[in-house]
PDB file of C-alpha atoms and ligand atoms in Angstrom:
ATOM      1  CA  MET A   1     110.582  85.497  78.997  1.00 82.00           C
ATOM      2  CA  LYS A   2     107.513  88.516  79.119  1.00 91.00           C
ATOM      3  CA  ASN A   3     108.175  91.734  80.731  1.00 96.00           C
ATOM      4  CA  LEU A   4     104.686  92.197  82.570  1.00 98.00           C
ATOM      5  CA  VAL A   5     103.763  94.850  85.316  1.00 98.00           C
ATOM      6  CA  ALA A   6     101.176  93.668  87.893  1.00 99.00           C
ATOM      7  CA  PRO A   7     100.209  96.280  90.358  1.00 98.00           C
ATOM      8  CA  SER A   8      99.035  95.486  93.854  1.00 98.00           C
ATOM      9  CA  ILE A   9      95.923  96.620  95.043  1.00 98.00           C
ATOM     10  CA  LEU A  10      97.055  95.994  98.940  1.00 98.00           C
ATOM     11  CA  SER A  11      98.935  99.784  98.577  1.00 98.00           C
ATOM     12  CA  ALA A  12      95.457 100.782  96.745  1.00 98.00           C
ATOM     13  CA  ASP A  13      92.411 102.955  98.558  1.00 97.00           C
ATOM     14  CA  PHE A  14      90.109 101.078  98.874  1.00 97.00           C
ATOM     15  CA  SER A  15      87.638 103.488  99.674  1.00 98.00           C
ATOM     16  CA  ASN A  16      87.580 104.611  96.251  1.00 97.00           C
ATOM     17  CA  LEU A  17      88.821 100.945  94.970  1.00 98.00           C
ATOM     18  CA  GLU A  18      87.510 101.411  91.623  1.00 98.00           C
ATOM     19  CA  ASN A  19      89.046 104.799  90.645  1.00 98.00           C
ATOM     20  CA  ASP A  20      92.647 103.340  91.598  1.00 98.00           C
ATOM     21  CA  ILE A  21      92.016 100.572  89.022  1.00 98.00           C
ATOM     22  CA  ASN A  22      91.206 102.523  86.439  1.00 98.00           C
ATOM     23  CA  LYS A  23      94.071 104.935  86.536  1.00 98.00           C
ATOM     24  CA  LEU A  24      96.156 100.699  86.783  1.00 98.00           C
ATOM     25  CA  LYS A  25      94.661  99.971  83.432  1.00 98.00           C
ATOM     26  CA  TYR A  26      95.135 103.359  81.337  1.00 98.00           C
ATOM     27  CA  SER A  27      98.474 103.106  82.899  1.00 98.00           C
ATOM     28  CA  GLY A  28      99.763 100.596  81.446  1.00 98.00           C
ATOM     29  CA  ALA A  29      98.738  97.978  83.712  1.00 98.00           C
ATOM     30  CA  ASP A  30      99.061  93.953  82.139  1.00 98.00           C
ATOM     31  CA  ILE A  31      97.470  92.834  85.235  1.00 98.00           C
ATOM     32  CA  LEU A  32      95.327  93.339  88.442  1.00 98.00           C
ATOM     33  CA  HIS A  33      97.480  91.926  91.910  1.00 99.00           C
ATOM     34  CA  ILE A  34      95.308  90.664  94.387  1.00 98.00           C
ATOM     35  CA  ASP A  35      96.242  90.155  97.505  1.00 98.00           C
ATOM     36  CA  VAL A  36      93.814  87.097  99.812  1.00 98.00           C
ATOM     37  CA  MET A  37      94.729  87.111 103.076  1.00 98.00           C
ATOM     38  CA  ASP A  38      93.134  85.080 106.222  1.00 98.00           C
ATOM     39  CA  GLY A  39      95.010  86.194 109.253  1.00 98.00           C
ATOM     40  CA  HIS A  40      95.918  83.194 109.696  1.00 97.00           C
ATOM     41  CA  PHE A  41      98.427  82.069 107.101  1.00 97.00           C
ATOM     42  CA  VAL A  42     100.050  85.477 107.564  1.00 98.00           C
ATOM     43  CA  PRO A  43      98.750  88.222 110.010  1.00 98.00           C
ATOM     44  CA  ASN A  44      96.968  90.650 107.925  1.00 98.00           C
ATOM     45  CA  ILE A  45      93.048  90.126 106.967  1.00 98.00           C
ATOM     46  CA  THR A  46      92.753  90.974 103.352  1.00 98.00           C
ATOM     47  CA  ILE A  47      89.343  91.042 100.900  1.00 97.00           C
ATOM     48  CA  GLY A  48      87.667  87.823  99.856  1.00 98.00           C
ATOM     49  CA  PRO A  49      85.433  86.960  96.717  1.00 98.00           C
ATOM     50  CA  VAL A  50      83.105  88.810  97.797  1.00 98.00           C
ATOM     51  CA  VAL A  51      84.600  91.756  97.004  1.00 98.00           C
ATOM     52  CA  VAL A  52      87.059  90.539  93.874  1.00 98.00           C
ATOM     53  CA  LYS A  53      83.619  89.426  92.353  1.00 98.00           C
ATOM     54  CA  ASP A  54      82.520  93.143  92.635  1.00 98.00           C
ATOM     55  CA  ILE A  55      85.736  93.785  91.165  1.00 98.00           C
ATOM     56  CA  ARG A  56      85.417  92.092  87.712  1.00 98.00           C
ATOM     57  CA  LYS A  57      81.974  94.036  87.057  1.00 98.00           C
ATOM     58  CA  VAL A  58      84.629  97.236  87.129  1.00 98.00           C
ATOM     59  CA  THR A  59      86.957  95.846  84.804  1.00 98.00           C
ATOM     60  CA  ASP A  60      88.729  94.330  82.328  1.00 98.00           C
ATOM     61  CA  LEU A  61      92.266  93.792  83.412  1.00 98.00           C
ATOM     62  CA  PRO A  62      93.309  90.112  83.719  1.00 98.00           C
ATOM     63  CA  ILE A  63      93.177  89.105  87.927  1.00 98.00           C
ATOM     64  CA  ASP A  64      95.566  87.574  89.523  1.00 98.00           C
ATOM     65  CA  CYS A  65      94.523  86.462  92.833  1.00 98.00           C
ATOM     66  CA  HIS A  66      97.433  85.235  95.677  1.00 98.00           C
ATOM     67  CA  LEU A  67      95.723  83.413  97.884  1.00 98.00           C
ATOM     68  CA  MET A  68      97.856  83.541 101.518  1.00 98.00           C
ATOM     69  CA  ILE A  69      95.253  81.704 103.158  1.00 97.00           C
ATOM     70  CA  THR A  70      95.576  77.864 104.998  1.00 96.00           C
ATOM     71  CA  ASN A  71      92.691  76.633 102.905  1.00 96.00           C
ATOM     72  CA  PRO A  72      92.598  76.909  99.947  1.00 97.00           C
ATOM     73  CA  GLU A  73      90.378  74.196  99.215  1.00 96.00           C
ATOM     74  CA  ARG A  74      87.753  75.185 100.328  1.00 97.00           C
ATOM     75  CA  TYR A  75      87.668  78.371  98.387  1.00 97.00           C
ATOM     76  CA  PHE A  76      89.076  78.147  95.621  1.00 97.00           C
ATOM     77  CA  GLU A  77      85.999  77.500  93.127  1.00 98.00           C
ATOM     78  CA  ASP A  78      84.611  80.575  94.505  1.00 98.00           C
ATOM     79  CA  PHE A  79      87.407  82.341  93.514  1.00 98.00           C
ATOM     80  CA  LEU A  80      87.735  80.961  89.685  1.00 98.00           C
ATOM     81  CA  GLU A  81      83.884  80.962  89.165  1.00 98.00           C
ATOM     82  CA  ILE A  82      84.202  84.705  89.278  1.00 98.00           C
ATOM     83  CA  GLY A  83      85.996  84.782  86.035  1.00 98.00           C
ATOM     84  CA  ILE A  84      89.976  85.606  86.813  1.00 98.00           C
ATOM     85  CA  GLN A  85      93.056  84.369  84.627  1.00 98.00           C
ATOM     86  CA  TYR A  86      95.635  83.291  87.744  1.00 98.00           C
ATOM     87  CA  ILE A  87      95.191  82.427  90.543  1.00 98.00           C
ATOM     88  CA  SER A  88      97.901  81.113  93.224  1.00 98.00           C
ATOM     89  CA  MET A  89      98.260  79.355  96.497  1.00 98.00           C
ATOM     90  CA  HIS A  90     101.181  78.583  98.648  1.00 98.00           C
ATOM     91  CA  ILE A  91     104.079  75.481  98.116  1.00 98.00           C
ATOM     92  CA  GLU A  92     104.494  75.439 102.025  1.00 97.00           C
ATOM     93  CA  LEU A  93     100.481  74.176 102.258  1.00 93.00           C
ATOM     94  CA  ASN A  94     101.906  70.693 100.207  1.00 83.00           C
ATOM     95  CA  ARG A  95      98.723  68.579 100.804  1.00 84.00           C
ATOM     96  CA  SER A  96      95.805  70.609  98.661  1.00 93.00           C
ATOM     97  CA  ILE A  97      98.205  71.445  95.604  1.00 97.00           C
ATOM     98  CA  LYS A  98      96.998  68.724  93.692  1.00 96.00           C
ATOM     99  CA  LYS A  99      93.558  69.070  94.475  1.00 96.00           C
ATOM    100  CA  CYS A 100      93.668  73.302  93.576  1.00 97.00           C
ATOM    101  CA  TYR A 101      95.396  72.301  90.087  1.00 97.00           C
ATOM    102  CA  GLU A 102      92.854  70.450  89.298  1.00 97.00           C
ATOM    103  CA  ILE A 103      90.133  72.834  89.807  1.00 97.00           C
ATOM    104  CA  ALA A 104      91.985  75.133  88.176  1.00 97.00           C
ATOM    105  CA  ARG A 105      92.051  73.028  84.918  1.00 97.00           C
ATOM    106  CA  ARG A 106      88.589  72.938  84.321  1.00 97.00           C
ATOM    107  CA  TYR A 107      88.677  76.712  83.968  1.00 97.00           C
ATOM    108  CA  LYS A 108      91.389  77.272  82.420  1.00 89.00           C
ATOM    109  CA  THR A 109      93.032  79.543  84.999  1.00 97.00           C
ATOM    110  CA  LYS A 110      96.536  79.842  84.848  1.00 98.00           C
ATOM    111  CA  PHE A 111      98.197  78.132  88.138  1.00 98.00           C
ATOM    112  CA  GLY A 112     100.448  79.411  90.320  1.00 98.00           C
ATOM    113  CA  ILE A 113     103.105  78.425  92.881  1.00 98.00           C
ATOM    114  CA  ALA A 114     104.363  80.998  95.461  1.00 98.00           C
ATOM    115  CA  ILE A 115     107.146  80.539  97.705  1.00 98.00           C
ATOM    116  CA  ASN A 116     107.926  82.171 101.120  1.00 98.00           C
ATOM    117  CA  PRO A 117     111.836  84.034 101.241  1.00 98.00           C
ATOM    118  CA  GLU A 118     113.074  80.935 104.216  1.00 98.00           C
ATOM    119  CA  THR A 119     111.675  78.362 101.432  1.00 98.00           C
ATOM    120  CA  LYS A 120     113.681  75.816  99.814  1.00 98.00           C
ATOM    121  CA  THR A 121     113.016  75.675  96.426  1.00 98.00           C
ATOM    122  CA  ASP A 122     113.949  71.691  96.680  1.00 97.00           C
ATOM    123  CA  LYS A 123     110.085  72.120  97.212  1.00 97.00           C
ATOM    124  CA  LEU A 124     109.406  73.129  94.100  1.00 98.00           C
ATOM    125  CA  LYS A 125     110.367  69.644  91.994  1.00 97.00           C
ATOM    126  CA  TRP A 126     106.844  68.196  91.908  1.00 96.00           C
ATOM    127  CA  VAL A 127     105.230  71.296  90.997  1.00 97.00           C
ATOM    128  CA  ILE A 128     107.084  71.904  88.339  1.00 96.00           C
ATOM    129  CA  ASP A 129     105.531  70.207  85.430  1.00 96.00           C
ATOM    130  CA  ILE A 130     102.047  71.096  86.677  1.00 97.00           C
ATOM    131  CA  ALA A 131     102.392  75.300  87.597  1.00 98.00           C
ATOM    132  CA  ASP A 132     101.720  77.722  84.910  1.00 98.00           C
ATOM    133  CA  TYR A 133     103.772  80.234  86.778  1.00 98.00           C
ATOM    134  CA  ILE A 134     106.459  80.536  89.848  1.00 98.00           C
ATOM    135  CA  LEU A 135     105.370  83.173  92.502  1.00 98.00           C
ATOM    136  CA  ILE A 136     108.641  84.307  93.940  1.00 98.00           C
ATOM    137  CA  MET A 137     108.025  86.443  97.826  1.00 99.00           C
ATOM    138  CA  THR A 138     110.860  88.786  98.133  1.00 98.00           C
ATOM    139  CA  VAL A 139     109.621  89.622 101.235  1.00 98.00           C
ATOM    140  CA  HIS A 140     107.103  87.502 104.387  1.00 98.00           C
ATOM    141  CA  PRO A 141     103.970  87.928 103.013  1.00 98.00           C
ATOM    142  CA  GLY A 142     101.486  89.911 105.303  1.00 98.00           C
ATOM    143  CA  PHE A 143     102.134  93.954 103.828  1.00 98.00           C
ATOM    144  CA  SER A 144     103.034  96.182 101.755  1.00 97.00           C
ATOM    145  CA  GLY A 145     105.804  98.330 102.279  1.00 98.00           C
ATOM    146  CA  GLN A 146     108.437  96.282 102.991  1.00 98.00           C
ATOM    147  CA  ALA A 147     111.972  95.411 102.126  1.00 98.00           C
ATOM    148  CA  PHE A 148     113.437  93.392 100.128  1.00 98.00           C
ATOM    149  CA  ILE A 149     114.954  90.102 100.520  1.00 98.00           C
ATOM    150  CA  LYS A 150     117.674  89.679  97.854  1.00 98.00           C
ATOM    151  CA  GLU A 151     118.578  86.130  98.786  1.00 98.00           C
ATOM    152  CA  ALA A 152     114.950  85.176  97.884  1.00 98.00           C
ATOM    153  CA  SER A 153     115.211  86.752  94.072  1.00 98.00           C
ATOM    154  CA  LEU A 154     118.397  84.255  93.327  1.00 98.00           C
ATOM    155  CA  LYS A 155     115.902  81.754  93.275  1.00 98.00           C
ATOM    156  CA  ILE A 156     115.208  82.582  90.001  1.00 98.00           C
ATOM    157  CA  PRO A 157     117.972  81.227  88.066  1.00 98.00           C
ATOM    158  CA  VAL A 158     117.667  78.362  90.647  1.00 98.00           C
ATOM    159  CA  ILE A 159     113.806  77.693  89.274  1.00 98.00           C
ATOM    160  CA  ARG A 160     115.144  77.491  85.212  1.00 97.00           C
ATOM    161  CA  ASN A 161     118.173  75.339  86.113  1.00 97.00           C
ATOM    162  CA  MET A 162     115.457  72.741  87.232  1.00 97.00           C
ATOM    163  CA  GLY A 163     113.824  72.647  84.208  1.00 96.00           C
ATOM    164  CA  TYR A 164     111.102  74.666  84.915  1.00 97.00           C
ATOM    165  CA  ASN A 165     109.986  76.597  81.179  1.00 95.00           C
ATOM    166  CA  GLY A 166     107.035  78.695  82.592  1.00 97.00           C
ATOM    167  CA  LEU A 167     105.964  82.036  83.523  1.00 98.00           C
ATOM    168  CA  ILE A 168     108.071  83.716  86.876  1.00 98.00           C
ATOM    169  CA  GLU A 169     106.017  85.906  88.594  1.00 98.00           C
ATOM    170  CA  VAL A 170     108.527  88.253  91.718  1.00 98.00           C
ATOM    171  CA  ASP A 171     106.312  89.555  94.628  1.00 98.00           C
ATOM    172  CA  GLY A 172     107.878  92.686  97.502  1.00 98.00           C
ATOM    173  CA  GLY A 173     109.498  95.323  98.281  1.00 98.00           C
ATOM    174  CA  ILE A 174     110.445  95.617  94.400  1.00 98.00           C
ATOM    175  CA  ASN A 175     110.904  99.484  92.763  1.00 98.00           C
ATOM    176  CA  ALA A 176     112.325 100.001  89.579  1.00 98.00           C
ATOM    177  CA  GLU A 177     116.152  99.631  90.215  1.00 98.00           C
ATOM    178  CA  ILE A 178     115.446  96.260  91.804  1.00 98.00           C
ATOM    179  CA  ALA A 179     112.818  95.601  88.868  1.00 98.00           C
ATOM    180  CA  LYS A 180     116.083  96.245  86.445  1.00 98.00           C
ATOM    181  CA  GLU A 181     117.725  93.602  88.268  1.00 98.00           C
ATOM    182  CA  LEU A 182     115.139  90.616  88.640  1.00 98.00           C
ATOM    183  CA  ARG A 183     113.969  91.186  84.636  1.00 98.00           C
ATOM    184  CA  GLU A 184     117.871  90.109  83.932  1.00 97.00           C
ATOM    185  CA  LEU A 185     117.465  87.069  86.462  1.00 97.00           C
ATOM    186  CA  GLY A 186     114.378  86.905  84.171  1.00 97.00           C
ATOM    187  CA  ALA A 187     111.351  87.530  85.685  1.00 98.00           C
ATOM    188  CA  ASP A 188     107.890  87.691  83.573  1.00 98.00           C
ATOM    189  CA  ILE A 189     105.918  89.576  86.313  1.00 98.00           C
ATOM    190  CA  ILE A 190     106.878  92.217  88.761  1.00 98.00           C
ATOM    191  CA  VAL A 191     104.383  92.659  91.205  1.00 98.00           C
ATOM    192  CA  SER A 192     104.649  96.146  92.878  1.00 98.00           C
ATOM    193  CA  GLY A 193     102.127  97.964  95.880  1.00 98.00           C
ATOM    194  CA  SER A 194     103.762 100.092  97.389  1.00 98.00           C
ATOM    195  CA  TYR A 195     106.346 101.641  95.306  1.00 98.00           C
ATOM    196  CA  ILE A 196     103.715 102.372  92.003  1.00 98.00           C
ATOM    197  CA  PHE A 197     100.972 103.955  94.167  1.00 98.00           C
ATOM    198  CA  ARG A 198     103.579 106.744  96.008  1.00 98.00           C
ATOM    199  CA  ASN A 199     104.948 107.328  92.844  1.00 98.00           C
ATOM    200  CA  ASN A 200     102.971 108.955  89.711  1.00 98.00           C
ATOM    201  CA  ILE A 201     101.225 105.752  88.678  1.00 98.00           C
ATOM    202  CA  LYS A 202     101.817 106.075  84.546  1.00 98.00           C
ATOM    203  CA  GLU A 203     105.852 106.357  85.456  1.00 98.00           C
ATOM    204  CA  ALA A 204     106.133 104.201  87.620  1.00 98.00           C
ATOM    205  CA  ILE A 205     104.486 101.571  86.027  1.00 98.00           C
ATOM    206  CA  LYS A 206     107.330 102.310  82.755  1.00 98.00           C
ATOM    207  CA  MET A 207     110.061 102.306  84.933  1.00 98.00           C
ATOM    208  CA  LEU A 208     109.084  98.563  86.479  1.00 98.00           C
ATOM    209  CA  ARG A 209     108.866  97.721  83.238  1.00 96.00           C
TER     210      ARG A 209
HETATM  211  C1  DX5 B   1     102.483  91.195 100.428  1.00 87.33           C
HETATM  212  C2  DX5 B   1     101.629  90.261  99.186  1.00 87.33           C
HETATM  213  C3  DX5 B   1     102.679  91.792  98.278  1.00 87.33           C
HETATM  214  C4  DX5 B   1     102.629  93.261  98.350  1.00 87.33           C
HETATM  215  C5  DX5 B   1     103.653  93.811  97.296  1.00 87.33           C
HETATM  216  O1  DX5 B   1     102.200  89.840 101.423  1.00 87.33           O
HETATM  217  O2  DX5 B   1     101.391  89.287  98.916  1.00 87.33           O
HETATM  218  O3  DX5 B   1     102.032  91.631  96.606  1.00 87.33           O
HETATM  219  O4  DX5 B   1     101.602  93.463  98.674  1.00 87.33           O
HETATM  220  O5  DX5 B   1     103.578  95.174  98.069  1.00 87.33           O
HETATM  221  P1  DX5 B   1     104.670  95.808  97.710  1.00 87.33           P
HETATM  222  O6  DX5 B   1     105.484  96.447  96.197  1.00 87.33           O
HETATM  223  O7  DX5 B   1     104.999  97.243  99.005  1.00 87.33           O
HETATM  224  O8  DX5 B   1     105.808  95.560  98.290  1.00 87.33           O
HETATM  225 ZN1   ZN B   2     101.404  89.216  96.808  1.00 87.33          ZN
END
């Protein structure tokens, strides 16, 4: 099991993003989690490849783009060209997974599959062999600062029992206490936004680990 912390910049100050990213880096963050939303797959709009490209210039932290967009295949290559290390798309968008997987392989970027709280784990059966990581959403995607949905986290042992050996990332409503439970369940990467930015960043990352 890995013990990684991936702060979500959704809770950062976008008017001074470079400063917040540097703070995350020097506070021990392992991965930068970037939430990409299109106002269609989820009821919020955030940032796209243009901004991710500039973020790439100011940090050497591994970048993890969590795509919450209806047409990932249309933008996949734009993200990968930037030189990011992780990219995920949602299982709820069944049809474009194969195509996106092939693109990710060409770029040697880790390919993740995200699953919403209400989506059943059997949907993941066919992607277990192609996913480098599975991102379990423990809030309904769209916003930071929501309450953790515990039942969704119980998918961790279920997925392991399905024979999945890759990385498991958990995202949404996570604080130090919850992170501890998630690690015990077998989570490798903890994503956290509001908990990190509402507290002392260094201390919060340490607690999440
Ligand atoms: C929600 C995003 C999360 C979110 C996490 O749609 O995918 O990454 O920013 O923020 P917190 O930790 O505040 O729930
Ligand atoms: Zn996310």
